[in-house]
């Protein structure tokens, strides 16, 4: 995690709460007119759903882990709320982490053990992602998902149109610290490794993540069994209708 990002995030949290830092939740994407902003050296490609709808392995190959990191928001798994520490102690490995309207309402991150579990949730809530427009898009709206170098939407940025993504991010690898999800599509998905490998963070239509460092994934890898922050850890991105 960048020191300037950490300091800025804690400062803003403190100001917003009158001196007490609290766990960050997602927020609505603000009105914006962002259009196509290419990545510096990556190639935007079509990303079939089969590339992202897959389980993640128990592994821990991230460099320079932040020892002792624990996300502050509870994680909702199978209708039960757990703290990050409890997920660790009970060794509950999750492939997919979801942030949507239900997550915001309950101030949680929703966790799903398998792809079968998360696809069931997508179907039950009418949010199953599509590679092509479904005819149910909201309008007028901005279709682009936007990814930022710094927390709270600062620094350089690039955008991705629904149905497209980046297998590899080049200069942007491990540099994303905040993002706006598409307002017209259904989902933005960010993954731990190149070519959509590893754990996944799904952010629903019209939600923004001001501080990726507020969220993380549990590795489930013995003997460490630690959490990693999503800040500066994303290596692939895709957006869906």
Tab-separated table of C-alpha atoms in Angstrom:
chain	number	residue	atom	x	y	z
A	1	UNK	CA	0.000	0.000	0.000
A	2	UNK	CA	1.337	3.453	-0.880
A	3	UNK	CA	2.101	5.562	2.201
A	4	UNK	CA	0.408	8.613	0.673
A	5	UNK	CA	-2.676	6.516	-0.066
A	6	UNK	CA	-2.854	5.197	3.488
A	7	UNK	CA	-2.403	8.634	5.021
A	8	UNK	CA	-4.982	10.210	2.727
A	9	UNK	CA	-7.542	7.503	3.413
A	10	UNK	CA	-7.149	7.696	7.181
A	11	UNK	CA	-7.289	11.485	7.115
A	12	UNK	CA	-10.501	11.540	5.112
A	13	UNK	CA	-12.104	8.885	7.297
A	14	UNK	CA	-11.203	10.874	10.387
A	15	UNK	CA	-12.582	14.125	8.992
A	16	UNK	CA	-15.834	12.538	7.958
A	17	UNK	CA	-16.433	11.040	11.379
A	18	UNK	CA	-15.419	13.921	13.585
A	19	UNK	CA	-12.122	12.394	14.618
A	20	UNK	CA	-12.818	8.651	14.606
A	21	UNK	CA	-11.738	6.543	11.640
A	22	UNK	CA	-14.358	4.002	10.534
A	23	UNK	CA	-14.560	1.208	7.977
A	24	UNK	CA	-15.169	2.489	4.469
A	25	UNK	CA	-18.244	1.406	2.539
A	26	UNK	CA	-18.936	1.728	-1.178
A	27	UNK	CA	-20.677	4.865	-2.437
A	28	UNK	CA	-22.684	5.821	-5.547
A	29	UNK	CA	-20.689	6.762	-8.630
A	30	UNK	CA	-20.889	10.553	-9.047
A	31	UNK	CA	-22.161	12.092	-12.296
A	32	UNK	CA	-19.269	12.195	-14.752
A	33	UNK	CA	-18.582	12.449	-18.460
A	34	UNK	CA	-15.566	10.175	-18.681
A	35	UNK	CA	-15.185	8.552	-22.079
A	36	UNK	CA	-12.573	6.264	-23.541
A	37	UNK	CA	-9.225	6.561	-21.750
A	38	UNK	CA	-6.838	3.841	-22.947
A	39	UNK	CA	-4.456	2.090	-20.613
A	40	UNK	CA	-0.841	3.142	-21.151
A	41	UNK	CA	0.408	-0.111	-22.623
A	42	UNK	CA	-2.234	-2.805	-22.213
A	43	UNK	CA	-4.557	-4.095	-24.923
A	44	UNK	CA	-8.320	-3.990	-24.346
A	45	UNK	CA	-9.898	-7.269	-25.497
A	46	UNK	CA	-13.196	-9.108	-25.388
A	47	UNK	CA	-13.396	-11.130	-22.171
A	48	UNK	CA	-15.700	-14.186	-22.219
A	49	UNK	CA	-17.504	-14.868	-18.952
A	50	UNK	CA	-15.815	-18.258	-18.842
A	51	UNK	CA	-12.551	-16.451	-18.071
A	52	UNK	CA	-13.861	-14.900	-14.868
A	53	UNK	CA	-16.479	-17.373	-13.648
A	54	UNK	CA	-14.051	-19.793	-12.055
A	55	UNK	CA	-12.905	-20.743	-8.575
A	56	UNK	CA	-9.693	-19.472	-7.037
A	57	UNK	CA	-7.049	-21.653	-5.426
A	58	UNK	CA	-5.772	-21.429	-1.882
A	59	UNK	CA	-2.463	-19.703	-2.498
A	60	UNK	CA	-0.273	-16.855	-1.343
A	61	UNK	CA	2.210	-15.627	-3.938
A	62	UNK	CA	1.793	-11.881	-3.437
A	63	UNK	CA	4.960	-9.901	-2.864
A	64	UNK	CA	5.510	-7.567	0.110
A	65	UNK	CA	2.383	-8.463	2.124
A	66	UNK	CA	1.081	-6.008	4.700
A	67	UNK	CA	1.452	-8.189	7.778
A	68	UNK	CA	-1.529	-8.132	10.104
A	69	UNK	CA	-3.872	-6.524	7.564
A	70	UNK	CA	-7.560	-7.228	8.255
A	71	UNK	CA	-10.477	-5.624	6.368
A	72	UNK	CA	-12.819	-3.787	8.718
A	73	UNK	CA	-16.195	-4.452	7.093
A	74	UNK	CA	-17.910	-7.742	8.029
A	75	UNK	CA	-18.034	-10.494	5.410
A	76	UNK	CA	-21.441	-12.068	4.773
A	77	UNK	CA	-21.164	-15.771	3.876
A	78	UNK	CA	-24.234	-18.011	3.539
A	79	UNK	CA	-26.304	-15.503	5.514
A	80	UNK	CA	-23.840	-15.310	8.431
A	81	UNK	CA	-21.715	-12.245	9.198
A	82	UNK	CA	-18.083	-12.838	10.071
A	83	UNK	CA	-15.282	-10.492	10.937
A	84	UNK	CA	-12.140	-10.838	8.852
A	85	UNK	CA	-10.451	-12.380	11.880
A	86	UNK	CA	-13.207	-14.997	12.182
A	87	UNK	CA	-12.855	-15.872	8.492
A	88	UNK	CA	-9.183	-16.425	9.203
A	89	UNK	CA	-9.734	-18.455	12.371
A	90	UNK	CA	-12.443	-20.631	10.808
A	91	UNK	CA	-10.417	-20.938	7.582
A	92	UNK	CA	-13.326	-19.990	5.303
A	93	UNK	CA	-11.856	-19.704	1.831
A	94	UNK	CA	-13.790	-17.510	-0.613
A	95	UNK	CA	-13.253	-17.246	-4.371
A	96	UNK	CA	-15.506	-14.259	-5.048
A	97	UNK	CA	-16.071	-11.026	-3.090
A	98	UNK	CA	-19.116	-8.949	-4.071
A	99	UNK	CA	-20.030	-5.302	-3.525
A	100	UNK	CA	-23.518	-4.266	-4.644
A	101	UNK	CA	-26.661	-2.550	-3.324
A	102	UNK	CA	-27.302	-5.349	-0.835
A	103	UNK	CA	-23.723	-5.086	0.396
A	104	UNK	CA	-24.074	-1.316	0.818
A	105	UNK	CA	-27.397	-1.612	2.643
A	106	UNK	CA	-25.977	-4.092	5.156
A	107	UNK	CA	-22.487	-2.505	5.297
A	108	UNK	CA	-20.834	-5.813	4.431
A	109	UNK	CA	-18.773	-7.486	1.761
A	110	UNK	CA	-20.545	-10.567	0.419
A	111	UNK	CA	-18.309	-13.607	0.108
A	112	UNK	CA	-18.901	-16.705	-2.019
A	113	UNK	CA	-16.925	-19.915	-1.706
A	114	UNK	CA	-17.430	-21.132	-5.269
A	115	UNK	CA	-18.429	-19.920	-8.714
A	116	UNK	CA	-21.624	-21.976	-8.396
A	117	UNK	CA	-22.510	-19.953	-5.286
A	118	UNK	CA	-21.883	-16.551	-6.863
A	119	UNK	CA	-23.697	-17.396	-10.110
A	120	UNK	CA	-26.683	-18.540	-8.055
A	121	UNK	CA	-26.662	-15.150	-6.318
A	122	UNK	CA	-26.412	-13.311	-9.638
A	123	UNK	CA	-29.425	-15.227	-10.967
A	124	UNK	CA	-31.502	-14.791	-7.804
A	125	UNK	CA	-30.946	-11.023	-7.782
A	126	UNK	CA	-31.370	-10.477	-11.533
A	127	UNK	CA	-27.751	-9.381	-11.878
A	128	UNK	CA	-26.209	-12.107	-14.016
A	129	UNK	CA	-23.454	-10.508	-16.133
A	130	UNK	CA	-23.624	-10.536	-19.922
A	131	UNK	CA	-20.995	-10.105	-22.626
A	132	UNK	CA	-23.526	-8.238	-24.804
A	133	UNK	CA	-26.132	-5.524	-24.060
A	134	UNK	CA	-29.265	-7.046	-22.561
A	135	UNK	CA	-31.776	-4.294	-23.328
A	136	UNK	CA	-32.189	-3.632	-19.605
A	137	UNK	CA	-29.536	-0.913	-19.411
A	138	UNK	CA	-30.293	2.228	-17.454
A	139	UNK	CA	-30.275	5.470	-19.400
A	140	UNK	CA	-29.051	8.023	-19.775
A	141	UNK	CA	-25.916	6.683	-18.142
A	142	UNK	CA	-22.175	6.461	-18.553
A	143	UNK	CA	-21.116	2.966	-19.630
A	144	UNK	CA	-17.420	3.289	-18.805
A	145	UNK	CA	-15.825	1.837	-15.678
A	146	UNK	CA	-12.967	4.073	-14.551
A	147	UNK	CA	-9.880	2.981	-12.606
A	148	UNK	CA	-7.687	5.406	-10.666
A	149	UNK	CA	-4.072	5.405	-9.560
A	150	UNK	CA	-4.758	6.860	-6.104
A	151	UNK	CA	-7.443	6.504	-3.455
A	152	UNK	CA	-10.476	8.790	-3.695
A	153	UNK	CA	-10.276	8.959	-7.490
A	154	UNK	CA	-6.974	10.779	-7.818
A	155	UNK	CA	-3.998	10.515	-10.135
A	156	UNK	CA	-3.907	8.922	-13.565
A	157	UNK	CA	-6.866	6.849	-14.773
A	158	UNK	CA	-8.111	4.604	-17.551
A	159	UNK	CA	-11.546	3.331	-18.576
A	160	UNK	CA	-13.103	0.085	-19.823
A	161	UNK	CA	-16.337	-0.414	-21.806
A	162	UNK	CA	-18.791	-3.232	-20.963
A	163	UNK	CA	-17.943	-6.480	-22.719
A	164	UNK	CA	-14.254	-5.643	-22.682
A	165	UNK	CA	-11.299	-5.883	-20.346
A	166	UNK	CA	-7.558	-6.262	-19.948
A	167	UNK	CA	-5.885	-9.656	-19.550
A	168	UNK	CA	-2.770	-7.848	-18.372
A	169	UNK	CA	-2.419	-4.261	-17.222
A	170	UNK	CA	1.171	-3.388	-18.058
A	171	UNK	CA	2.101	-0.167	-16.260
A	172	UNK	CA	-1.201	-0.361	-14.364
A	173	UNK	CA	-0.434	-3.744	-12.829
A	174	UNK	CA	-0.726	-3.433	-9.032
A	175	UNK	CA	-1.486	0.309	-9.260
A	176	UNK	CA	-5.290	0.600	-8.941
A	177	UNK	CA	-6.372	2.262	-5.679
A	178	UNK	CA	-9.973	3.359	-6.397
A	179	UNK	CA	-12.612	2.924	-9.102
A	180	UNK	CA	-16.036	3.807	-10.497
A	181	UNK	CA	-18.112	0.926	-11.838
A	182	UNK	CA	-20.109	1.216	-15.053
A	183	UNK	CA	-23.454	2.997	-14.740
A	184	UNK	CA	-25.004	1.145	-17.698
A	185	UNK	CA	-23.614	-2.354	-17.389
A	186	UNK	CA	-24.018	-4.704	-14.444
A	187	UNK	CA	-20.571	-5.568	-13.135
A	188	UNK	CA	-16.918	-4.672	-12.986
A	189	UNK	CA	-14.632	-7.522	-11.923
A	190	UNK	CA	-11.027	-7.154	-10.765
A	191	UNK	CA	-8.726	-10.099	-10.195
A	192	UNK	CA	-5.578	-10.872	-8.269
A	193	UNK	CA	-3.504	-12.224	-11.178
A	194	UNK	CA	-2.990	-11.698	-14.895
A	195	UNK	CA	-5.471	-13.422	-17.222
A	196	UNK	CA	-8.150	-13.331	-14.533
A	197	UNK	CA	-6.462	-15.690	-12.135
A	198	UNK	CA	-6.769	-15.769	-8.376
A	199	UNK	CA	-9.382	-14.165	-6.157
A	200	UNK	CA	-11.996	-11.805	-7.578
A	201	UNK	CA	-13.680	-8.579	-6.493
A	202	UNK	CA	-17.023	-7.822	-8.177
A	203	UNK	CA	-18.428	-4.268	-8.023
A	204	UNK	CA	-21.995	-3.769	-9.216
A	205	UNK	CA	-23.479	-1.132	-11.488
A	206	UNK	CA	-23.074	2.503	-10.401
A	207	UNK	CA	-21.074	1.807	-7.228
A	208	UNK	CA	-17.710	3.377	-6.462
A	209	UNK	CA	-14.831	2.128	-4.325
A	210	UNK	CA	-12.989	5.134	-2.934
A	211	UNK	CA	-10.316	3.143	-1.166
A	212	UNK	CA	-9.366	-0.317	-2.395
A	213	UNK	CA	-7.321	-0.652	0.774
A	214	UNK	CA	-10.543	-1.057	2.769
A	215	UNK	CA	-11.151	-4.434	1.110
A	216	UNK	CA	-9.188	-7.635	0.814
A	217	UNK	CA	-9.161	-11.377	0.227
A	218	UNK	CA	-8.255	-14.263	2.503
A	219	UNK	CA	-5.621	-16.568	1.023
A	220	UNK	CA	-6.468	-19.738	2.912
A	221	UNK	CA	-2.872	-20.829	2.324
A	222	UNK	CA	-1.125	-22.709	5.125
A	223	UNK	CA	0.899	-21.729	7.099
A	224	UNK	CA	0.240	-17.996	6.606
A	225	UNK	CA	-3.545	-17.900	6.216
A	226	UNK	CA	-3.434	-14.138	5.924
A	227	UNK	CA	-5.433	-11.396	4.267
A	228	UNK	CA	-4.189	-9.197	1.430
A	229	UNK	CA	-5.511	-5.712	0.707
A	230	UNK	CA	-6.868	-5.029	-2.784
A	231	UNK	CA	-4.989	-1.733	-2.893
A	232	UNK	CA	-2.284	-1.913	-5.581
A	233	UNK	CA	-3.012	-5.629	-6.099
A	234	UNK	CA	-5.238	-5.808	-9.215
A	235	UNK	CA	-3.746	-7.467	-12.314
A	236	UNK	CA	-6.769	-7.950	-14.643
A	237	UNK	CA	-10.079	-6.113	-15.101
A	238	UNK	CA	-13.276	-6.723	-17.077
A	239	UNK	CA	-16.677	-5.034	-17.360
A	240	UNK	CA	-20.000	-6.689	-18.240
A	241	UNK	CA	-23.507	-5.705	-19.271
